[in-house]
Coordinates of C-alpha atoms in Angstrom, one line a residue:
M1 CA 9.2 -40.3 -17.2
Q2 CA 10.4 -41.8 -13.9
S3 CA 11.7 -39.2 -11.4
P4 CA 15.4 -39.6 -10.4
C5 CA 16.2 -41.3 -7.1
F6 CA 17.5 -38.8 -4.5
K7 CA 18.5 -41.7 -2.2
C8 CA 21.0 -43.1 -4.6
V9 CA 23.5 -43.6 -1.8
C10 CA 21.1 -45.7 0.1
C11 CA 20.4 -47.7 -3.0
L12 CA 24.1 -48.3 -3.5
N13 CA 24.5 -49.3 0.1
S14 CA 21.6 -51.7 -0.2
Q15 CA 23.2 -53.2 -3.3
E16 CA 26.5 -53.6 -1.6
N17 CA 24.9 -55.2 1.3
K18 CA 23.1 -57.7 -0.9
T19 CA 26.5 -58.5 -2.7
H20 CA 28.2 -58.9 0.7
I21 CA 25.4 -61.3 1.9
S22 CA 25.6 -63.2 -1.3
K23 CA 29.4 -63.7 -0.9
I24 CA 29.0 -64.9 2.7
S25 CA 26.3 -67.3 1.6
T26 CA 28.6 -68.7 -1.1
I27 CA 31.4 -69.2 1.4
I28 CA 29.1 -70.9 3.9
T29 CA 27.9 -73.3 1.1
C30 CA 31.4 -74.1 0.0
H31 CA 32.5 -74.8 3.6
R32 CA 29.5 -77.1 4.1
E33 CA 30.3 -79.0 0.9
F34 CA 33.9 -79.4 2.1
V35 CA 32.7 -80.9 5.4
D36 CA 30.4 -83.3 3.5
A37 CA 33.3 -84.3 1.3
V38 CA 35.4 -85.1 4.3
A39 CA 32.7 -87.2 5.8
S40 CA 32.3 -89.1 2.4
S41 CA 36.1 -90.0 2.4
I42 CA 35.1 -93.0 4.5
Q43 CA 31.8 -94.9 4.3
P44 CA 29.2 -92.7 6.2
N45 CA 28.4 -93.7 9.8
S46 CA 31.1 -96.3 9.8
H47 CA 33.1 -96.9 12.9
F48 CA 36.1 -99.1 13.6
T49 CA 36.4 -101.2 16.8
N50 CA 39.1 -103.7 15.8
H51 CA 42.6 -102.6 14.8
E52 CA 43.0 -105.8 12.8
C53 CA 40.1 -105.1 10.5
L54 CA 41.0 -101.6 9.2
P55 CA 40.8 -100.7 5.5
S56 CA 44.1 -100.8 3.5
C57 CA 46.1 -97.7 2.8
G58 CA 45.3 -98.0 -0.9
E59 CA 41.6 -98.3 -0.4
L60 CA 41.4 -95.3 1.8
F61 CA 43.7 -93.3 -0.5
S62 CA 41.4 -94.1 -3.4
S63 CA 38.4 -92.9 -1.3
L64 CA 40.2 -89.7 -0.4
K65 CA 40.9 -88.9 -4.1
D66 CA 37.2 -89.6 -4.9
A67 CA 36.1 -87.2 -2.1
Y68 CA 38.7 -84.5 -3.1
P69 CA 39.1 -84.6 -6.9
H70 CA 41.6 -81.7 -6.6
Y71 CA 44.0 -83.6 -4.4
S72 CA 45.7 -85.1 -7.5
Q73 CA 46.8 -81.5 -8.3
T74 CA 49.2 -81.6 -5.3
N75 CA 51.2 -84.5 -6.8
L76 CA 54.2 -82.2 -7.2
A77 CA 54.7 -82.4 -3.4
D78 CA 54.9 -86.2 -3.8
E79 CA 57.4 -85.9 -6.6
I80 CA 59.7 -83.6 -4.6
R81 CA 59.5 -85.9 -1.6
A82 CA 60.4 -88.9 -3.6
H83 CA 63.6 -87.3 -4.9
E84 CA 64.7 -84.6 -2.5
Y85 CA 63.6 -86.5 0.7
H86 CA 63.9 -90.1 -0.3
H87 CA 65.3 -91.0 3.1
L88 CA 61.8 -90.8 4.5
S89 CA 60.7 -93.8 2.3
L90 CA 63.9 -95.7 3.0
S91 CA 63.7 -95.3 6.8
K92 CA 59.9 -95.5 6.9
H93 CA 60.1 -92.7 9.4
V94 CA 56.9 -90.6 10.0
C95 CA 57.8 -87.1 11.0
L96 CA 54.9 -85.2 12.6
D97 CA 56.9 -83.1 15.1
Y98 CA 58.6 -80.5 12.9
I99 CA 57.6 -76.8 13.2
G100 CA 59.2 -74.1 11.1
N101 CA 60.8 -73.9 7.6
G102 CA 63.3 -76.4 6.2
L103 CA 66.4 -74.7 4.6
F104 CA 67.9 -77.7 2.7
S105 CA 66.8 -81.0 1.4
Y106 CA 68.3 -84.4 2.2
Y107 CA 69.4 -84.8 -1.4
Q108 CA 71.4 -81.6 -1.0
Q109 CA 72.8 -82.7 2.3
Q110 CA 74.3 -85.8 0.8
G111 CA 76.3 -83.9 -1.8
K112 CA 75.4 -86.6 -4.3
Y113 CA 74.2 -86.5 -7.8
H114 CA 72.0 -88.9 -9.8
P115 CA 72.9 -90.4 -13.2
T116 CA 71.3 -88.6 -16.1
D117 CA 67.6 -89.5 -15.9
D118 CA 64.8 -87.5 -17.5
S119 CA 62.1 -89.4 -15.7
I120 CA 60.6 -88.5 -12.3
A121 CA 58.2 -90.3 -10.0
S122 CA 54.6 -89.3 -9.9
S123 CA 53.8 -90.3 -6.3
S124 CA 55.4 -90.9 -3.0
S125 CA 54.9 -94.6 -3.5
A126 CA 57.4 -94.6 -6.3
P127 CA 60.7 -96.6 -5.8
P128 CA 63.7 -94.6 -4.4
P129 CA 66.0 -92.8 -6.8
P130 CA 68.8 -94.7 -8.7
T131 CA 72.0 -95.6 -6.9
L132 CA 74.0 -92.5 -6.2
Q133 CA 77.5 -92.0 -7.4
F134 CA 79.6 -91.3 -4.4
A135 CA 79.6 -91.8 -0.7
S136 CA 77.7 -89.6 1.8
L137 CA 79.5 -86.5 2.8
N138 CA 77.1 -85.6 5.6
E139 CA 78.2 -82.0 5.7
P140 CA 76.6 -79.9 8.4
F141 CA 76.0 -77.0 6.0
F142 CA 77.1 -74.5 8.6
N143 CA 78.1 -74.0 12.3
I144 CA 77.0 -71.2 14.6
S145 CA 79.2 -68.8 16.6
Y146 CA 77.8 -66.7 19.5
K147 CA 78.3 -63.0 19.6
S148 CA 78.8 -60.9 22.7
V149 CA 76.7 -58.0 21.7
S150 CA 73.4 -56.4 22.6
L151 CA 70.4 -56.5 20.3
S152 CA 70.2 -52.7 19.8
T153 CA 74.0 -52.5 19.0
Q154 CA 73.7 -55.3 16.5
L155 CA 70.7 -53.7 14.8
L156 CA 72.3 -50.2 14.7
Y157 CA 75.8 -51.0 13.8
G158 CA 75.8 -54.6 12.5
G159 CA 79.2 -56.1 12.2
Q160 CA 81.5 -58.1 9.9
E161 CA 79.7 -61.1 8.4
S162 CA 80.7 -63.9 6.2
D163 CA 79.6 -64.4 2.6
L164 CA 77.5 -67.3 3.8
E165 CA 75.7 -65.1 6.4
C166 CA 75.1 -62.3 3.9
K167 CA 73.6 -64.6 1.3
M168 CA 71.5 -66.5 3.9
R169 CA 70.0 -63.2 5.0
Q170 CA 69.1 -62.3 1.5
R171 CA 67.6 -65.7 0.7
I172 CA 65.5 -65.8 3.9
M173 CA 64.2 -62.2 3.4
K174 CA 63.3 -63.0 -0.2
Y175 CA 61.5 -66.2 0.9
M176 CA 59.5 -64.4 3.5
N177 CA 58.7 -61.5 1.2
I178 CA 60.3 -59.0 3.6
S179 CA 62.1 -55.8 2.5
K180 CA 65.4 -54.9 3.9
Y181 CA 64.4 -51.3 3.6
E182 CA 61.6 -51.9 6.2
Y183 CA 63.1 -54.6 8.5
S184 CA 66.4 -55.5 9.9
M185 CA 67.2 -59.2 10.7
V186 CA 69.2 -60.8 13.4
F187 CA 70.2 -64.5 13.6
T188 CA 69.5 -66.1 17.0
A189 CA 70.4 -69.5 18.3
N190 CA 66.7 -70.5 18.8
Q191 CA 63.3 -69.2 19.5
S192 CA 63.9 -68.8 23.2
C193 CA 66.9 -66.6 22.6
A194 CA 64.9 -64.4 20.2
F195 CA 62.1 -63.8 22.8
K196 CA 64.6 -63.3 25.6
L197 CA 66.6 -60.8 23.6
L198 CA 63.5 -58.7 22.8
A199 CA 62.3 -58.9 26.4
D200 CA 65.7 -57.6 27.6
S201 CA 65.6 -54.7 25.2
Y202 CA 62.0 -53.7 25.1
P203 CA 61.3 -50.6 27.3
F204 CA 59.0 -52.2 29.9
E205 CA 60.0 -49.5 32.3
S206 CA 57.7 -47.0 30.4
N207 CA 55.5 -49.4 28.5
H208 CA 54.5 -51.6 31.4
N209 CA 52.2 -54.2 29.7
L210 CA 52.8 -57.5 28.1
V211 CA 49.9 -59.4 26.5
T212 CA 50.4 -62.9 25.1
V213 CA 48.1 -65.0 23.0
Y214 CA 49.1 -68.7 23.4
D215 CA 46.7 -71.6 24.2
H216 CA 49.6 -73.8 25.3
E217 CA 52.7 -73.7 27.4
N218 CA 55.6 -72.3 25.4
E219 CA 59.1 -72.3 26.8
A220 CA 60.2 -69.3 24.8
V221 CA 57.2 -67.2 25.8
E222 CA 57.7 -68.2 29.4
G223 CA 61.3 -66.9 29.2
M224 CA 60.0 -63.6 27.9
I225 CA 57.4 -63.4 30.6
N226 CA 59.9 -64.0 33.4
S227 CA 62.3 -61.4 32.0
A228 CA 59.5 -58.9 31.6
K229 CA 58.3 -59.4 35.2
T230 CA 61.8 -58.7 36.6
R231 CA 61.7 -55.4 34.8
G232 CA 58.3 -54.4 36.2
A233 CA 56.0 -55.5 33.4
R234 CA 52.4 -56.4 34.0
V235 CA 51.7 -59.7 32.2
V236 CA 48.2 -60.7 30.9
S237 CA 47.5 -63.9 28.9
A238 CA 44.5 -64.2 26.5
E239 CA 41.9 -66.8 27.4
F240 CA 40.5 -69.5 25.1
T241 CA 36.9 -70.5 25.2
W242 CA 36.1 -74.2 25.7
P243 CA 35.5 -76.4 23.7
N244 CA 36.6 -74.8 20.4
L245 CA 39.5 -73.0 22.1
R246 CA 39.0 -69.8 20.2
I247 CA 40.1 -66.5 21.6
N248 CA 37.8 -65.1 24.2
S249 CA 37.2 -61.9 22.1
R250 CA 35.4 -59.9 24.7
K251 CA 38.2 -60.2 27.3
L252 CA 41.0 -59.6 24.8
R253 CA 39.3 -56.5 23.4
K254 CA 38.9 -55.1 26.9
T255 CA 42.6 -55.8 27.6
L256 CA 43.9 -54.1 24.4
G257 CA 41.6 -51.2 24.9
V258 CA 43.0 -50.2 28.3
K259 CA 43.1 -46.4 28.7
K260 CA 46.8 -45.6 29.0
K261 CA 49.0 -43.5 26.8
K262 CA 51.8 -46.2 26.6
R263 CA 50.4 -49.6 26.3
G264 CA 53.2 -52.1 25.9
L265 CA 54.0 -55.2 23.8
F266 CA 51.3 -57.5 22.2
V267 CA 52.7 -61.0 21.3
F268 CA 50.5 -62.6 18.7
P269 CA 50.8 -65.9 16.7
L270 CA 48.5 -66.2 13.6
Q271 CA 47.5 -69.7 14.6
S272 CA 48.1 -72.2 17.4
K273 CA 50.8 -74.7 16.6
V274 CA 49.1 -77.2 19.0
T275 CA 45.4 -77.1 18.2
G276 CA 45.4 -75.6 14.7
V277 CA 43.0 -72.8 15.7
K278 CA 43.5 -69.8 13.3
Y279 CA 43.3 -66.2 14.6
S280 CA 42.4 -63.1 12.7
Y281 CA 44.9 -60.6 11.5
Q282 CA 42.5 -58.0 12.8
W283 CA 43.9 -58.5 16.3
M284 CA 47.1 -56.8 15.2
N285 CA 45.1 -54.0 13.7
I286 CA 43.2 -53.5 17.0
A287 CA 46.4 -53.6 19.0
Q288 CA 48.1 -51.0 16.8
E289 CA 45.1 -48.7 16.8
N290 CA 45.2 -48.7 20.6
G291 CA 48.9 -47.9 20.7
W292 CA 50.5 -51.3 21.3
H293 CA 53.8 -52.5 19.8
V294 CA 53.1 -55.9 18.0
L295 CA 55.4 -58.9 18.0
F296 CA 54.2 -61.4 15.4
D297 CA 55.2 -65.0 16.0
A298 CA 55.4 -66.8 12.6
S299 CA 56.9 -70.0 14.0
A300 CA 53.6 -72.0 13.7
L301 CA 53.0 -70.9 10.1
G302 CA 53.4 -73.3 7.2
P303 CA 55.6 -72.7 4.1
K304 CA 54.7 -69.6 2.1
D305 CA 52.0 -68.5 4.6
M306 CA 54.0 -65.3 4.9
E307 CA 52.9 -64.4 1.3
T308 CA 49.4 -63.5 2.6
L309 CA 48.4 -59.9 2.5
G310 CA 48.1 -59.5 6.3
L311 CA 51.7 -58.7 7.1
S312 CA 52.1 -56.2 4.3
I313 CA 49.1 -54.3 5.5
F314 CA 49.7 -54.3 9.3
Q315 CA 53.5 -54.5 9.4
P316 CA 54.2 -55.6 13.0
D317 CA 57.1 -54.0 14.9
F318 CA 58.8 -57.3 15.4
H319 CA 58.4 -60.8 14.2
I320 CA 60.0 -64.2 14.7
C321 CA 60.4 -67.2 12.5
N322 CA 62.2 -70.6 12.9
F323 CA 64.4 -72.4 10.4
Y324 CA 65.8 -75.9 10.6
K325 CA 68.2 -77.6 8.3
V326 CA 66.7 -80.8 6.8
F327 CA 63.2 -82.2 7.3
G328 CA 63.2 -85.7 8.8
E329 CA 67.0 -85.7 9.2
N330 CA 68.5 -82.6 10.9
P331 CA 66.2 -80.4 13.1
S332 CA 69.0 -78.1 14.2
G333 CA 69.0 -74.6 12.8
F334 CA 68.4 -71.0 14.0
C335 CA 65.7 -68.4 14.6
C336 CA 65.3 -65.1 12.9
L337 CA 64.2 -61.9 14.7
F338 CA 63.0 -59.2 12.4
V339 CA 62.8 -55.6 13.8
K340 CA 61.0 -52.8 11.9
N341 CA 63.6 -50.1 11.1
S342 CA 61.3 -47.4 12.5
S343 CA 61.0 -49.3 15.8
I344 CA 64.8 -49.9 16.5
S345 CA 65.0 -46.5 18.3
Q346 CA 62.3 -47.8 20.8
L347 CA 64.7 -50.5 22.1
N348 CA 66.9 -49.9 25.1
K349 CA 70.6 -50.2 24.8
S350 CA 70.7 -53.2 27.1
S351 CA 73.9 -54.9 28.4
T352 CA 75.6 -57.6 26.3
S353 CA 73.6 -60.8 26.3
L354 CA 74.0 -64.2 24.7
G355 CA 71.7 -65.4 21.9
I356 CA 72.8 -63.5 18.8
I357 CA 74.8 -65.7 16.5
S358 CA 76.9 -65.7 13.3
L359 CA 76.7 -68.4 10.7
V360 CA 80.1 -69.9 10.3
P361 CA 81.0 -71.9 7.1
V362 CA 82.1 -75.4 7.7
D363 CA 85.8 -76.4 7.1
A364 CA 86.1 -77.3 3.5
K365 CA 89.3 -79.4 3.8
S366 CA 87.5 -82.6 4.6
F367 CA 85.0 -81.9 1.9
E368 CA 87.7 -81.4 -0.7
D369 CA 89.6 -84.5 0.3
K370 CA 86.4 -86.7 0.1
Y371 CA 85.4 -85.2 -3.2
A372 CA 88.9 -85.8 -4.6
S373 CA 89.0 -89.4 -3.4
S374 CA 85.5 -90.1 -4.7
S375 CA 86.1 -88.7 -8.1
S376 CA 89.6 -90.1 -8.6
S377 CA 88.2 -93.4 -10.0
S378 CA 85.8 -91.6 -12.4
S379 CA 86.4 -90.4 -15.9
T380 CA 86.5 -86.7 -14.8
S381 CA 89.6 -85.0 -16.3
S382 CA 92.3 -83.5 -14.1
E383 CA 91.6 -80.1 -15.7
S384 CA 88.0 -80.2 -14.4
D385 CA 89.2 -81.2 -10.9
Q386 CA 91.6 -78.3 -10.8
E387 CA 88.9 -75.9 -11.9
N388 CA 86.5 -77.1 -9.2
S389 CA 89.3 -77.0 -6.5
A390 CA 90.0 -73.4 -7.5
E391 CA 86.5 -72.5 -6.4
F392 CA 87.6 -72.7 -2.7
Q393 CA 88.8 -69.5 -1.1
E394 CA 89.8 -68.1 2.3
I395 CA 87.5 -65.9 4.4
K396 CA 88.0 -64.4 7.8
Q397 CA 86.6 -66.3 10.8
V398 CA 84.0 -64.5 13.0
S399 CA 85.9 -65.6 16.1
D400 CA 89.3 -64.5 17.2
Q401 CA 90.9 -67.9 16.4
E402 CA 93.7 -68.4 14.0
P403 CA 92.4 -68.1 10.4
K404 CA 92.4 -71.4 8.5
K405 CA 91.4 -72.4 5.0
I406 CA 87.6 -72.7 4.8
T407 CA 85.0 -72.3 2.2
T408 CA 81.6 -70.6 2.1
L409 CA 78.5 -72.7 2.2
F410 CA 77.5 -71.0 -1.0
E411 CA 80.5 -72.7 -2.7
V412 CA 79.9 -76.0 -1.1
L413 CA 76.2 -76.1 -2.1
N414 CA 77.0 -75.1 -5.6
W415 CA 79.8 -77.7 -6.0
G416 CA 79.5 -79.4 -9.3
N417 CA 77.4 -76.8 -11.0
K418 CA 79.8 -77.1 -13.9
S419 CA 79.2 -80.9 -14.2
K420 CA 77.4 -82.1 -17.3
M421 CA 74.9 -84.0 -15.3
N422 CA 71.3 -82.9 -15.5
R423 CA 69.5 -82.6 -12.1
Y424 CA 65.8 -83.4 -12.3
K425 CA 65.0 -81.8 -15.7
K426 CA 61.3 -81.9 -15.3
V427 CA 61.1 -80.5 -11.8
E428 CA 63.7 -77.7 -12.2
S429 CA 63.1 -76.7 -15.8
N430 CA 61.5 -73.4 -14.8
T431 CA 63.6 -72.5 -11.7
S432 CA 67.4 -72.5 -11.8
T433 CA 69.6 -71.1 -9.0
R434 CA 71.3 -68.0 -10.0
S435 CA 75.1 -68.0 -9.6
D436 CA 75.0 -65.2 -7.0
E437 CA 72.4 -66.8 -4.8
L438 CA 72.7 -69.3 -2.0
E439 CA 71.1 -72.6 -2.9
C440 CA 68.6 -73.6 -0.2
R441 CA 66.7 -76.5 -1.8
G442 CA 64.2 -76.7 1.1
L443 CA 63.1 -73.1 0.5
D444 CA 63.3 -73.6 -3.3
N445 CA 60.9 -76.5 -3.0
A446 CA 58.4 -74.5 -1.0
D447 CA 58.6 -71.7 -3.6
K448 CA 57.9 -74.3 -6.3
L449 CA 54.8 -75.6 -4.5
G450 CA 53.5 -72.2 -3.6
L451 CA 51.0 -71.1 -1.0
I452 CA 47.8 -72.4 -2.7
L453 CA 49.1 -75.9 -3.2
T454 CA 50.7 -76.4 0.2
S455 CA 47.7 -75.0 2.1
T456 CA 45.2 -77.0 0.0
R457 CA 47.1 -80.3 0.5
A458 CA 47.5 -79.6 4.3
R459 CA 43.7 -78.9 4.5
Y460 CA 42.8 -82.2 2.9
L461 CA 45.2 -84.3 5.0
T462 CA 44.4 -82.6 8.3
N463 CA 40.7 -82.9 8.0
W464 CA 41.0 -86.5 6.8
L465 CA 43.1 -87.4 9.8
I466 CA 40.5 -85.9 12.2
N467 CA 37.7 -87.8 10.4
V468 CA 39.4 -91.2 10.7
L469 CA 40.6 -90.6 14.3
T470 CA 37.0 -89.9 15.5
R471 CA 35.8 -93.1 13.8
L472 CA 37.8 -95.3 16.2
Q473 CA 35.6 -96.6 19.1
H474 CA 36.0 -99.1 21.8
P475 CA 33.8 -102.2 21.5
H476 CA 31.3 -102.8 24.3
A477 CA 29.0 -105.6 25.3
E478 CA 26.0 -103.4 25.5
D479 CA 26.7 -101.8 22.1
I480 CA 27.7 -98.6 23.9
H481 CA 30.9 -97.5 22.1
H482 CA 33.3 -95.2 23.9
P483 CA 35.4 -93.1 21.5
L484 CA 39.1 -93.9 21.5
V485 CA 40.3 -90.4 20.6
K486 CA 39.2 -87.0 21.7
I487 CA 40.1 -83.9 19.6
Y488 CA 40.8 -80.6 21.2
G489 CA 40.0 -77.4 19.4
P490 CA 38.3 -77.3 16.0
K491 CA 37.1 -80.5 14.5
I492 CA 36.6 -80.9 10.7
H493 CA 36.7 -77.3 9.4
F494 CA 37.7 -75.7 6.2
S495 CA 39.7 -72.9 7.9
R496 CA 41.6 -74.8 10.5
G497 CA 45.4 -75.0 10.6
P498 CA 47.6 -78.0 9.9
A499 CA 48.0 -79.1 13.6
V500 CA 45.8 -81.5 15.6
A501 CA 45.7 -81.9 19.4
F502 CA 44.2 -85.1 20.8
N503 CA 44.3 -87.7 23.5
V504 CA 43.8 -91.5 23.6
F505 CA 41.4 -93.1 26.1
D506 CA 41.1 -96.7 27.2
W507 CA 37.9 -98.7 27.3
K508 CA 37.1 -97.5 30.8
G509 CA 37.2 -93.8 29.6
Q510 CA 40.6 -93.1 31.4
K511 CA 43.1 -91.0 29.5
I512 CA 46.3 -92.7 28.5
D513 CA 49.3 -90.6 29.4
P514 CA 50.4 -88.6 26.3
T515 CA 54.1 -89.2 27.0
L516 CA 53.4 -92.9 27.0
V517 CA 51.7 -92.7 23.6
Q518 CA 54.6 -90.6 22.4
K519 CA 57.2 -93.2 23.5
L520 CA 55.2 -96.1 22.0
A521 CA 54.9 -94.1 18.7
D522 CA 58.6 -93.4 18.7
R523 CA 59.3 -97.2 19.0
N524 CA 57.0 -97.6 15.9
N525 CA 59.1 -95.0 14.0
I526 CA 56.5 -92.3 14.3
S527 CA 57.6 -88.9 15.8
L528 CA 54.9 -87.0 17.8
S529 CA 54.9 -84.1 20.2
C530 CA 53.3 -83.5 23.6
A531 CA 52.0 -80.1 24.8
F532 CA 50.1 -78.6 27.7
L533 CA 47.0 -76.6 26.9
Q534 CA 46.3 -73.7 29.3
H535 CA 44.4 -70.4 29.8
I536 CA 41.2 -72.2 29.0
W537 CA 37.9 -70.4 29.9
F538 CA 34.8 -72.5 30.7
S539 CA 31.3 -71.0 30.7
K540 CA 28.9 -72.1 33.4
M541 CA 27.3 -74.7 31.1
Y542 CA 30.7 -76.6 31.1
D543 CA 31.3 -76.5 34.9
D544 CA 30.9 -80.3 35.3
E545 CA 33.2 -81.0 32.3
K546 CA 35.7 -78.6 33.7
K547 CA 36.2 -80.6 36.9
T548 CA 37.0 -83.8 34.9
I549 CA 39.1 -82.2 32.2
L550 CA 41.5 -79.9 33.9
E551 CA 44.8 -81.2 35.2
T552 CA 47.4 -79.5 37.5
L553 CA 50.9 -79.1 36.3
K554 CA 53.4 -78.3 39.0
S555 CA 56.3 -76.1 38.2
S556 CA 59.2 -74.8 40.3
D557 CA 57.4 -71.6 41.4
H558 CA 53.6 -72.2 40.8
K559 CA 50.9 -74.5 39.6
K560 CA 49.2 -74.4 36.2
C561 CA 45.8 -75.8 35.3
G562 CA 45.2 -77.2 31.8
V563 CA 45.2 -80.3 29.7
S564 CA 48.2 -82.4 28.5
V565 CA 47.7 -83.5 24.9
I566 CA 49.4 -85.2 22.0
T567 CA 49.9 -83.0 19.0
V568 CA 50.9 -83.6 15.4
S569 CA 52.0 -81.1 12.8
I570 CA 51.3 -81.7 9.1
G571 CA 54.0 -80.1 6.9
M572 CA 54.8 -79.6 3.3
M573 CA 56.3 -83.0 2.9
T574 CA 53.7 -85.0 4.9
N575 CA 51.9 -87.5 2.7
F576 CA 48.8 -89.7 3.0
E577 CA 50.8 -92.8 4.0
D578 CA 52.3 -90.9 7.0
L579 CA 48.8 -90.2 8.4
Y580 CA 47.6 -93.7 7.6
R581 CA 50.4 -95.2 9.6
L582 CA 49.6 -92.9 12.5
W583 CA 46.0 -93.9 12.3
R584 CA 46.9 -97.6 12.3
F585 CA 49.2 -97.1 15.3
I586 CA 46.5 -95.2 17.3
A587 CA 44.0 -97.9 16.4
R588 CA 46.1 -100.5 18.3
F589 CA 45.0 -98.9 21.5
L590 CA 41.6 -100.5 20.8
D591 CA 43.2 -103.7 22.1
A592 CA 42.7 -103.4 25.9
D593 CA 46.0 -105.3 26.4
F594 CA 48.1 -103.3 23.9
V595 CA 50.1 -101.3 26.5
E596 CA 50.8 -104.4 28.6
K597 CA 51.9 -106.4 25.6
E598 CA 54.3 -103.7 24.6
R599 CA 55.7 -103.6 28.2
W600 CA 56.4 -107.4 28.1
R601 CA 57.7 -107.3 24.6
Y602 CA 60.4 -104.9 25.4
K603 CA 61.2 -106.6 28.6
A604 CA 61.7 -109.8 26.7
L605 CA 64.1 -108.0 24.4
N606 CA 66.0 -106.9 27.5
Q607 CA 65.2 -103.2 27.0
T608 CA 64.0 -100.6 29.5
T609 CA 60.4 -101.2 30.4
I610 CA 57.8 -98.5 30.2
E611 CA 56.3 -97.4 33.5
V612 CA 52.5 -97.1 33.2

């Protein structure tokens, strides 16, 4: 009989270690297979040196689906785009500069309805929806009104709010999976206001340190830094290691582990909205264990990324998120500042400052008149018209102006719910808006798609774009091909975020000004962004490269060293054709005379020339 093992704990640990190693090995294998699939989406080892000889969109899309068989499972996003955002196809506008979460859809903004139609398109290449019934109302959804109140006062005592504001608050907290019993929410005019409000209220007099983790120049963060410095804060920025631009872990750990009783505020985004580098949730854990308050910036996250387990586990003291009205149509909106209820007492009772807003419903009079005039020629009965008109009611204005007859956004957005028309039976069969909820079709669409579908689709498209951009090379007489595009940060990678930073270079190897590329792209109906990478740390092996890469950006008070780049953001409604059009545009720089041709073309059209 075999004697029992008295080292059973060791045996169990050994078994757990083997299981852990096996899981890691499986993950590594999957990631390698993904990289191989990306490479196979275009003929291996192929390069493109002539912008007039590029493969067609259909050919490359077919190759993409062959490389990623699961891509077809994201067709629901194409269906939603074809109906809810059909203006993108009509205008042929490529929007790669939107950061945040869309509240509403273009279909919803129009206030129009389709005829009864049970069919729905299966791809973004489908024809636009049928002719709509009545003219565009172009309602702005809501206006904003500034409040003269401090952040602490607003959090502690709140104030009178409209039905619209109350329902919007509930809808956003539900969308972000945040409990009102754990966090309080404040509407601010924009991200800069949210950072500034927190900087003005945070007790930097006792908690002297401010640590930020941004690999790019950020206007909102700069405003917080300037405000914190005036109140005696010591500001430290994390550094990012060249060339992958990941966090310099050794230095950041040392900074967070400083031996002081009261540390300060740690400002942390989960990923870079410029380079797409993802950071670990564990940095919040490390900061909290060392006594830091944590501000989590969720502005760069994609739809439904807030559903991950990280926030529910670490629960930052503060976090910030952006919302805009309509993707590709109306980028205005607001920012939300969430403060953990247990952390409200930590804030100073600062003086009154601007930035906190109220959401004010739009005037319904013009809406009612347009609706009445549009429906007068239809077969709708007068009884139905009176029933719909009776839905409008008066509410008190947030401002001190004379009250007037207005309606809540909730009523406007649900106008016509009693109509017999059926909206998109196939798409909305499983999700119908409850009568007591605010209808935000942009958020509803994100909920329909879910975290897995949106993240999977963005992963496929982002890595495909990087693959095709790096295949563009300048022709050379001696068969030495210089790359047209340089990618900054992670290249093809399974775990990268849906943002790409790059620059375009001419045949001599000189960088083309990113703002010039942005202007030319805009004239081709493609919207891009420009950014300035900074806080880059070079090891000694990259000293020579450092001298040629770094630029100096002069500001009003000091100089900054970094790299100016073009950046694209791939969102929930981005499709393959958008990225193909971007690729074809960038490929035009393979023509050595492209910029000069564009200059003379616009001069001939009697337009402002581009200074090169």
